[in-house]
Amino acid sequence: MEPLTWTGSLSGLNFIFLIVLGLLALSVVLSILASLVPSSGARAVSADGTLAADKGAVGFINMITGYLFYALIALILVYLIAGIFIGTGAGIFGGMARQFLPVWVALIITFVVSITYKRKLGLYGKLFDSTVGMIGFAIVMFWVFTGVFGGVFDWIITHDSLSQVSGMKNKLPGTPLRGAEEGDYQWFLLGGDNLARDVFSRLIKGSWVVVQIAPMATLFAFMVGITLGLPAGYYSGRLDTILSFLANLILAFPVILLFYLLVTPEIVLTGIPNYMAVFLFIFPIIFVAILLNSRYYTQPSLRTPLLIVVLGVLGWLYLSLISSNGAIVAAENYTIPGLPTFLDGFDIDSGILVVFVSVVFVNSPTVFRIVRGLALDIKTRDYVAAAQTRGEGPWYIMLWEILPNARGPLIVDFCLRIGYTTILLGTLGFFGLGLESESPDWGSTINAGRRLLSLYPHAAIAPALALLSLVLGLNLLADGLREESLRD
């Protein structure tokens, strides 16, 4: 069986693609240079207050840049669609395009539904009025769907991410398997690593590690920061002084150094991260309880059963998160007597738990400072005074008056913080901390591939590009949300 080329039967389009890409790069450079030259005339202003398009050389260059960009997107879509139908006949790109078919379907459904009902979806719907925001959202959701479909359902991967295949050590992308049996995928699409494992499958499994940790850990950190930051900013006084001192005490340590310290084996063996989990994971329960109680305080017939059900589920999740086999984990070599085994719904990998707790602990003080500052500003607004005049309780005002009006900066920071967390996870894996050594996370894969980077760069470049694209998508998404939140 012959090795696959990158584009297979579509190789005739490569020359056109390179020409368009080169012309686009040239037009962007010319556009930047032209923008540095002072314009001789003022730009016209349209009736709706927007600026009219540039005329002359600058306008012409910008127009050409736009056309070239759309031409590049069209060529990429040709590669993609043809690859889905032809498969490996369209080379490595075609094989990957077909493997990602569930992701493409999910993305199309998400965009069609979101654009159709965008006027009813609040700030999320307005995101689809921003080109930058849509691009960022598409990139982020691509990796989210990839993580779910590839990590949970194994619909995308072509081989087991931990299996070693004889004769595939450091093989180049598109190398066919030796002696592949019927039903096995015939190629290593992105080649083999230094242990003869499929780089493509490890890349897909690694995305699930990121999807598991980064968004949820950031969400937990926001719940901690909001639960403490709102009363600190609203009440001020001694409570604000104490909480701000504790936050500043944590922030006094370099963030990356503190993060590395928490996941080192010596600290893990002391059980400190597990005790931190017992403390920090209680905040989401407190946050949800206060949120529902303040909202439905005047409707006890609805509030009481709702709280019982929701807190019961959250309590079960909390006990399952912090426990293992009916005992609360304190360290690797001893445990604290805990809950009965039948209440322990699931177990989470100890390495993931430690990293998860570290992310929450490191990010919470910064979120606290942001929420506190927003609360100090918003509590002086007229609508807050009106709510106080109506006799609303303090927590109702904090959660249903102040917090909704602070959502713009918080949503933007949430997206940026996920990207920062993704980089931290990659860095941890690169240094072999936190997760297990055979973990397919992108950082560990980059670290394993860098030793032979000059000879076999594919094993390190693939996860590095994946990490780059996800962080780029999160930044673009944050820019789009910031733009739309300012208009809101």
XYZ file of C-alpha atoms in Angstrom:
488
model
C 0.000 0.000 0.000
C 1.361 3.403 -1.011
C 1.892 6.206 1.518
C -0.601 9.051 1.401
C 0.365 12.492 0.145
C -1.088 15.564 1.802
C -3.743 16.293 -0.853
C -3.814 13.148 -3.010
C -5.987 13.541 -6.092
C -6.541 17.239 -5.257
C -2.861 18.087 -5.693
C -3.716 20.096 -8.838
C -5.261 22.757 -6.569
C -2.076 23.182 -4.523
C -0.479 25.590 -7.005
C -3.587 27.793 -7.066
C -3.796 27.675 -3.267
C -0.174 28.795 -2.868
C -0.629 31.634 -5.360
C -3.746 32.924 -3.577
C -2.041 32.578 -0.180
C 1.035 34.469 -1.385
C -1.038 37.250 -2.953
C -3.101 37.543 0.228
C 0.048 37.900 2.338
C 1.389 40.531 -0.068
C -1.883 42.489 -0.052
C -1.969 42.482 3.753
C 1.579 43.874 3.888
C 0.688 46.554 1.310
C -2.470 47.422 3.262
C -0.440 47.891 6.451
C 2.113 50.072 4.656
C -0.621 52.123 2.995
C -2.295 52.747 6.342
C 0.905 54.408 7.582
C 0.703 57.026 4.852
C -1.447 60.056 5.870
C -4.641 60.357 3.834
C -5.096 63.562 1.852
C -8.871 63.740 2.289
C -11.388 62.997 5.006
C -13.521 59.867 4.786
C -17.237 60.368 4.224
C -19.659 59.519 6.990
C -22.814 57.575 6.134
C -26.271 58.533 7.384
C -26.143 55.860 10.111
C -22.873 57.239 11.490
C -20.569 54.612 9.979
C -17.529 55.536 7.915
C -17.746 55.059 4.168
C -15.250 52.799 2.415
C -11.821 54.164 1.567
C -11.288 55.379 -1.971
C -8.130 55.477 -4.053
C -5.184 53.133 -3.610
C -5.975 52.218 0.004
C -9.550 51.285 -0.816
C -8.444 49.273 -3.834
C -5.879 47.314 -1.786
C -8.453 46.588 0.919
C -10.938 45.411 -1.689
C -8.353 43.069 -3.254
C -7.452 41.746 0.211
C -11.098 40.938 0.886
C -11.518 39.112 -2.415
C -8.321 37.117 -1.875
C -9.443 36.166 1.633
C -12.770 34.859 0.355
C -10.960 33.005 -2.447
C -8.710 31.331 0.138
C -11.732 30.311 2.230
C -13.406 28.914 -0.901
C -10.343 26.802 -1.726
C -10.204 25.461 1.828
C -13.886 24.515 1.563
C -13.151 22.700 -1.709
C -10.399 20.682 -0.006
C -12.717 19.986 2.919
C -15.846 18.991 1.032
C -13.942 16.932 -1.529
C -12.049 15.237 1.297
C -15.284 14.278 3.046
C -16.569 12.533 -0.084
C -13.286 11.121 -1.417
C -11.650 10.269 1.914
C -8.044 9.146 1.720
C -8.260 9.501 -2.066
C -7.774 13.201 -1.303
C -4.687 12.393 0.762
C -4.052 13.051 4.418
C -6.289 16.127 4.450
C -9.091 14.082 2.893
C -8.701 11.305 5.443
C -8.821 13.757 8.327
C -11.773 15.635 6.803
C -13.793 12.422 6.667
C -12.833 11.447 10.222
C -14.050 14.849 11.423
C -17.455 14.401 9.759
C -19.383 14.310 13.104
C -17.698 17.582 14.043
C -18.672 19.268 10.760
C -22.273 18.144 11.179
C -22.406 19.421 14.758
C -20.879 22.773 13.739
C -23.358 23.239 10.900
C -26.328 22.454 13.161
C -25.013 24.797 15.862
C -24.529 27.692 13.462
C -27.839 27.202 11.635
C -29.851 27.076 14.861
C -27.907 29.949 16.462
C -28.191 32.266 13.452
C -31.882 31.442 12.990
C -32.761 32.353 16.586
C -29.962 34.841 17.306
C -32.368 37.688 18.139
C -33.802 35.590 20.962
C -30.467 34.465 22.429
C -29.221 37.673 24.057
C -25.496 38.364 24.010
C -24.773 34.910 22.570
C -27.021 35.658 19.608
C -25.380 39.032 19.034
C -22.062 37.222 18.738
C -23.167 36.133 15.256
C -23.241 39.773 14.138
C -19.450 39.865 14.577
C -17.269 38.188 11.951
C -14.342 37.926 14.357
C -16.586 36.471 17.056
C -18.051 33.863 14.690
C -14.591 32.746 13.544
C -13.415 32.421 17.137
C -16.595 30.600 18.152
C -16.219 28.178 15.228
C -12.617 27.350 16.188
C -13.490 26.852 19.858
C -16.547 24.709 19.146
C -14.531 22.662 16.654
C -12.223 21.555 19.460
C -15.099 21.133 21.913
C -16.950 18.800 19.536
C -13.670 17.067 18.695
C -13.021 16.432 22.369
C -16.521 15.102 22.996
C -16.862 12.943 19.870
C -13.262 11.755 19.916
C -12.638 11.488 23.653
C -15.974 10.137 24.849
C -17.452 8.279 21.887
C -14.266 7.387 19.956
C -15.950 8.392 16.694
C -12.975 10.315 15.294
C -9.863 8.444 16.379
C -8.390 5.882 14.011
C -6.361 3.836 16.540
C -6.036 3.456 20.277
C -4.030 6.416 21.583
C -1.893 4.217 23.858
C -1.353 1.228 21.538
C 2.101 0.733 20.025
C 2.172 -0.624 16.487
C 5.211 -2.574 15.347
C 7.226 -0.822 12.672
C 5.497 2.571 13.053
C 8.047 4.294 15.284
C 8.666 7.877 14.099
C 6.964 7.172 10.781
C 6.002 10.156 8.635
C 2.383 11.293 8.125
C 0.415 9.102 5.745
C 2.474 5.970 6.360
C 0.426 2.760 5.837
C 0.331 0.159 8.596
C 2.349 -2.991 8.151
C 0.182 -6.078 8.207
C -3.015 -4.215 9.026
C -5.923 -6.559 9.633
C -9.384 -6.248 8.121
C -11.354 -3.535 9.885
C -8.255 -1.629 11.006
C -7.617 1.870 9.704
C -4.906 1.502 7.107
C -2.787 4.588 7.814
C -1.272 6.733 10.531
C -2.659 10.014 9.188
C -0.246 12.230 11.127
C 2.487 9.632 11.505
C 3.819 7.774 14.527
C 5.622 9.117 17.594
C 8.790 7.847 19.261
C 6.804 5.008 20.887
C 5.046 3.978 17.638
C 1.685 5.452 18.691
C -0.713 7.229 16.333
C -0.153 10.997 16.559
C -3.590 11.783 15.085
C -5.472 9.713 17.665
C -3.401 11.140 20.511
C -4.142 14.630 19.224
C -7.889 13.937 19.355
C -7.723 12.361 22.815
C -5.625 15.293 24.023
C -8.379 17.709 23.057
C -10.709 15.889 25.469
C -8.236 16.486 28.311
C -8.357 20.233 27.577
C -12.162 20.268 27.219
C -12.492 18.409 30.517
C -10.301 20.697 32.586
C -9.994 24.227 31.188
C -13.661 25.385 30.870
C -14.981 23.611 33.985
C -12.059 24.651 36.182
C -12.460 28.245 34.995
C -16.208 28.050 35.713
C -15.497 26.805 39.243
C -12.997 29.629 39.734
C -15.634 32.146 38.668
C -18.150 30.712 41.114
C -15.610 31.084 43.930
C -14.654 34.594 42.830
C -18.267 35.735 42.388
C -19.447 34.235 45.694
C -16.710 36.129 47.581
C -16.268 39.174 45.348
C -19.883 40.369 45.286
C -20.306 40.744 49.074
C -16.812 42.213 49.370
C -17.653 44.955 46.880
C -21.259 45.471 48.011
C -20.713 45.594 51.778
C -17.122 46.921 51.754
C -15.829 47.548 55.267
C -14.087 44.857 57.309
C -15.311 41.970 55.133
C -13.786 43.588 52.064
C -10.525 44.222 53.914
C -10.148 40.617 55.065
C -11.069 38.995 51.737
C -8.929 41.439 49.747
C -5.963 40.748 52.024
C -6.293 36.988 51.477
C -6.606 37.468 47.704
C -3.577 39.758 47.619
C -1.641 37.266 49.716
C -2.198 34.559 47.104
C -1.535 36.941 44.212
C 1.759 37.958 45.817
C 3.215 34.662 44.574
C 4.042 34.423 40.867
C 1.025 32.674 39.337
C 2.964 30.172 37.236
C 5.292 29.321 40.132
C 2.329 28.769 42.457
C 0.613 26.609 39.848
C 3.715 24.454 39.366
C 4.193 24.162 43.116
C 0.695 22.786 43.682
C 1.108 19.953 41.152
C 4.571 18.767 42.132
C 4.613 15.175 43.435
C 5.940 16.243 46.847
C 2.991 18.576 47.465
C 0.485 16.050 46.089
C 1.742 13.411 48.548
C 0.963 15.718 51.476
C -2.717 15.695 50.489
C -2.930 19.508 50.344
C -4.597 19.637 46.889
C -7.240 17.158 48.048
C -8.076 19.187 51.147
C -8.259 22.243 48.896
C -10.748 20.350 46.714
C -12.952 19.657 49.744
C -12.996 23.408 50.493
C -13.157 24.947 47.003
C -15.733 22.573 45.506
C -18.292 23.616 48.120
C -18.515 27.119 46.596
C -20.549 26.135 43.503
C -23.149 24.603 45.847
C -23.233 27.787 47.940
C -23.460 29.935 44.804
C -26.373 27.986 43.302
C -28.194 27.801 46.649
C -27.998 31.562 47.181
C -28.890 32.229 43.545
C -32.090 30.164 43.640
C -33.080 31.244 47.149
C -32.739 34.941 46.332
C -34.683 34.564 43.085
C -37.608 32.542 44.439
C -37.620 33.802 48.027
C -41.200 35.077 47.675
C -42.380 31.755 46.195
C -41.643 29.186 48.942
C -43.837 26.508 47.343
C -41.517 26.531 44.309
C -38.263 27.454 46.072
C -38.173 24.640 48.624
C -38.603 21.613 46.309
C -36.343 23.237 43.707
C -33.584 23.711 46.271
C -33.987 20.153 47.558
C -33.633 18.652 44.073
C -30.834 20.907 42.830
C -28.775 20.788 46.022
C -29.281 17.028 46.248
C -27.801 16.560 42.763
C -24.983 19.034 43.409
C -24.228 17.402 46.755
C -23.948 13.998 45.104
C -21.616 15.440 42.447
C -19.565 17.124 45.159
C -19.126 13.911 47.148
C -18.258 11.996 43.987
C -15.643 14.565 42.994
C -13.801 14.622 46.293
C -14.048 10.907 47.085
C -12.677 7.652 45.739
C -14.164 4.225 46.514
C -16.126 5.409 49.505
C -13.291 7.322 51.180
C -12.297 10.963 50.921
C -8.839 11.023 49.369
C -6.279 12.913 51.406
C -3.044 11.653 49.880
C -1.697 8.777 47.908
C -0.751 6.689 50.919
C -3.707 7.229 53.244
C -7.354 8.227 53.189
C -9.942 9.761 55.460
C -13.067 7.722 56.227
C -15.733 9.097 53.950
C -19.075 8.364 52.445
C -20.625 4.968 51.638
C -19.581 3.492 48.315
C -23.111 3.604 46.863
C -23.056 7.416 47.176
C -19.791 7.647 45.249
C -21.257 8.014 41.762
C -17.996 8.220 39.786
C -14.258 8.530 40.235
C -12.068 11.191 38.681
C -8.440 10.574 37.811
C -6.199 11.825 40.646
C -3.909 13.677 38.216
C -6.824 15.523 36.627
C -8.257 16.331 40.072
C -4.982 17.892 41.246
C -4.654 19.999 38.101
C -8.331 20.983 38.313
C -7.997 22.153 41.917
C -4.793 24.046 41.128
C -6.467 25.923 38.269
C -9.405 26.895 40.498
C -7.136 28.047 43.327
C -4.826 30.088 41.097
C -7.615 31.820 39.138
C -10.061 32.518 41.976
C -8.218 35.521 43.534
C -7.998 37.303 40.178
C -11.693 36.727 39.495
C -12.443 37.957 43.021
C -10.600 41.218 42.327
C -12.462 41.765 39.045
C -15.898 41.035 40.543
C -15.182 43.179 43.590
C -14.175 46.131 41.416
C -17.278 45.798 39.261
C -19.517 45.539 42.335
C -17.959 48.689 43.845
C -18.791 50.577 40.658
C -22.243 49.179 39.864
C -23.659 49.390 43.399
C -23.782 53.196 43.024
C -26.109 53.022 39.981
C -29.707 54.192 40.112
C -31.246 50.790 39.411
C -29.480 49.376 42.472
C -30.920 52.198 44.575
C -34.349 51.457 43.090
C -34.039 47.793 44.078
C -33.050 48.808 47.608
C -36.065 51.111 47.736
C -38.339 48.211 46.698
C -37.035 46.311 49.726
C -35.064 43.660 47.854
C -32.563 41.661 49.885
C -28.794 42.189 49.555
C -28.150 38.881 47.767
C -30.978 39.506 45.317
C -29.445 42.873 44.460
C -25.962 41.364 44.112
C -26.981 38.383 41.974
C -29.900 39.797 39.981
C -29.044 43.485 39.647
C -25.260 43.871 39.893
C -24.074 40.577 38.372
C -26.169 40.754 35.136
C -24.875 44.265 34.484
C -21.296 43.039 34.938
C -21.697 40.146 32.521
C -19.866 41.797 29.601
C -16.415 42.110 31.230
C -16.864 38.798 33.045
C -17.721 36.833 29.881
C -14.732 38.314 28.065
C -12.451 37.507 30.985
C -13.905 33.998 31.151
C -12.914 33.291 27.534
C -9.445 34.761 27.978
C -8.949 32.831 31.202
C -9.826 29.537 29.491
C -7.112 30.293 26.944
C -4.642 31.096 29.687
C -5.579 27.871 31.470
C -5.095 25.921 28.238
C -1.581 27.307 27.943
C -0.894 26.413 31.577
C -2.093 22.850 31.002
C 0.145 22.558 27.958
C 3.088 23.905 29.910
C 2.447 21.479 32.768
C 2.343 18.550 30.376
C 5.515 19.792 28.695
C 7.346 19.623 32.025
C 5.752 16.292 32.949
C 3.780 17.642 35.921
C 0.207 16.997 37.002
C -1.026 14.435 34.481
C 0.349 10.941 33.941
C 3.348 10.536 31.659
C 1.414 8.492 29.066
C -1.406 11.051 28.960
C -2.225 12.186 25.402
C -2.564 15.830 26.476
C -0.968 18.262 24.068
C 1.803 19.427 26.401
C 3.052 15.904 27.077
C 2.877 15.090 23.365
C 4.898 18.183 22.466
C 7.463 17.304 25.112
C 7.793 13.744 23.802
C 8.160 14.951 20.219
C 10.647 17.758 20.829
C 13.532 15.353 21.431
C 13.496 14.405 17.756
C 12.225 17.711 16.428
C 15.011 18.168 13.885
C 14.427 14.712 12.367
C 10.712 13.998 12.873
C 8.910 17.304 13.539
C 5.373 15.990 12.928
C 4.926 14.499 16.410
C 5.442 17.890 18.097
C 4.094 20.251 15.443
C 0.587 18.721 15.292
C -0.308 19.267 19.002
C 1.482 22.638 18.993
C -0.713 23.857 16.128
C -3.797 22.479 17.891
C -2.895 24.382 21.070
C -2.202 27.540 19.058
C -5.515 27.326 17.186
C -7.596 26.794 20.336
C -6.017 29.740 22.173
C -6.385 31.889 19.035
C -10.053 30.919 18.795
C -10.641 31.841 22.438
C -8.987 35.227 21.942
C -11.060 35.936 18.824
C -14.194 34.843 20.671
C -13.335 37.192 23.543
C -12.810 40.059 21.058
C -16.188 39.377 19.473
C -17.936 39.226 22.841
C -16.209 42.417 23.964
C -17.347 44.202 20.815
C -20.934 43.079 21.200
C -21.075 43.686 24.964
C -20.001 47.308 24.403
C -22.877 47.728 21.961
C -25.342 46.093 24.353
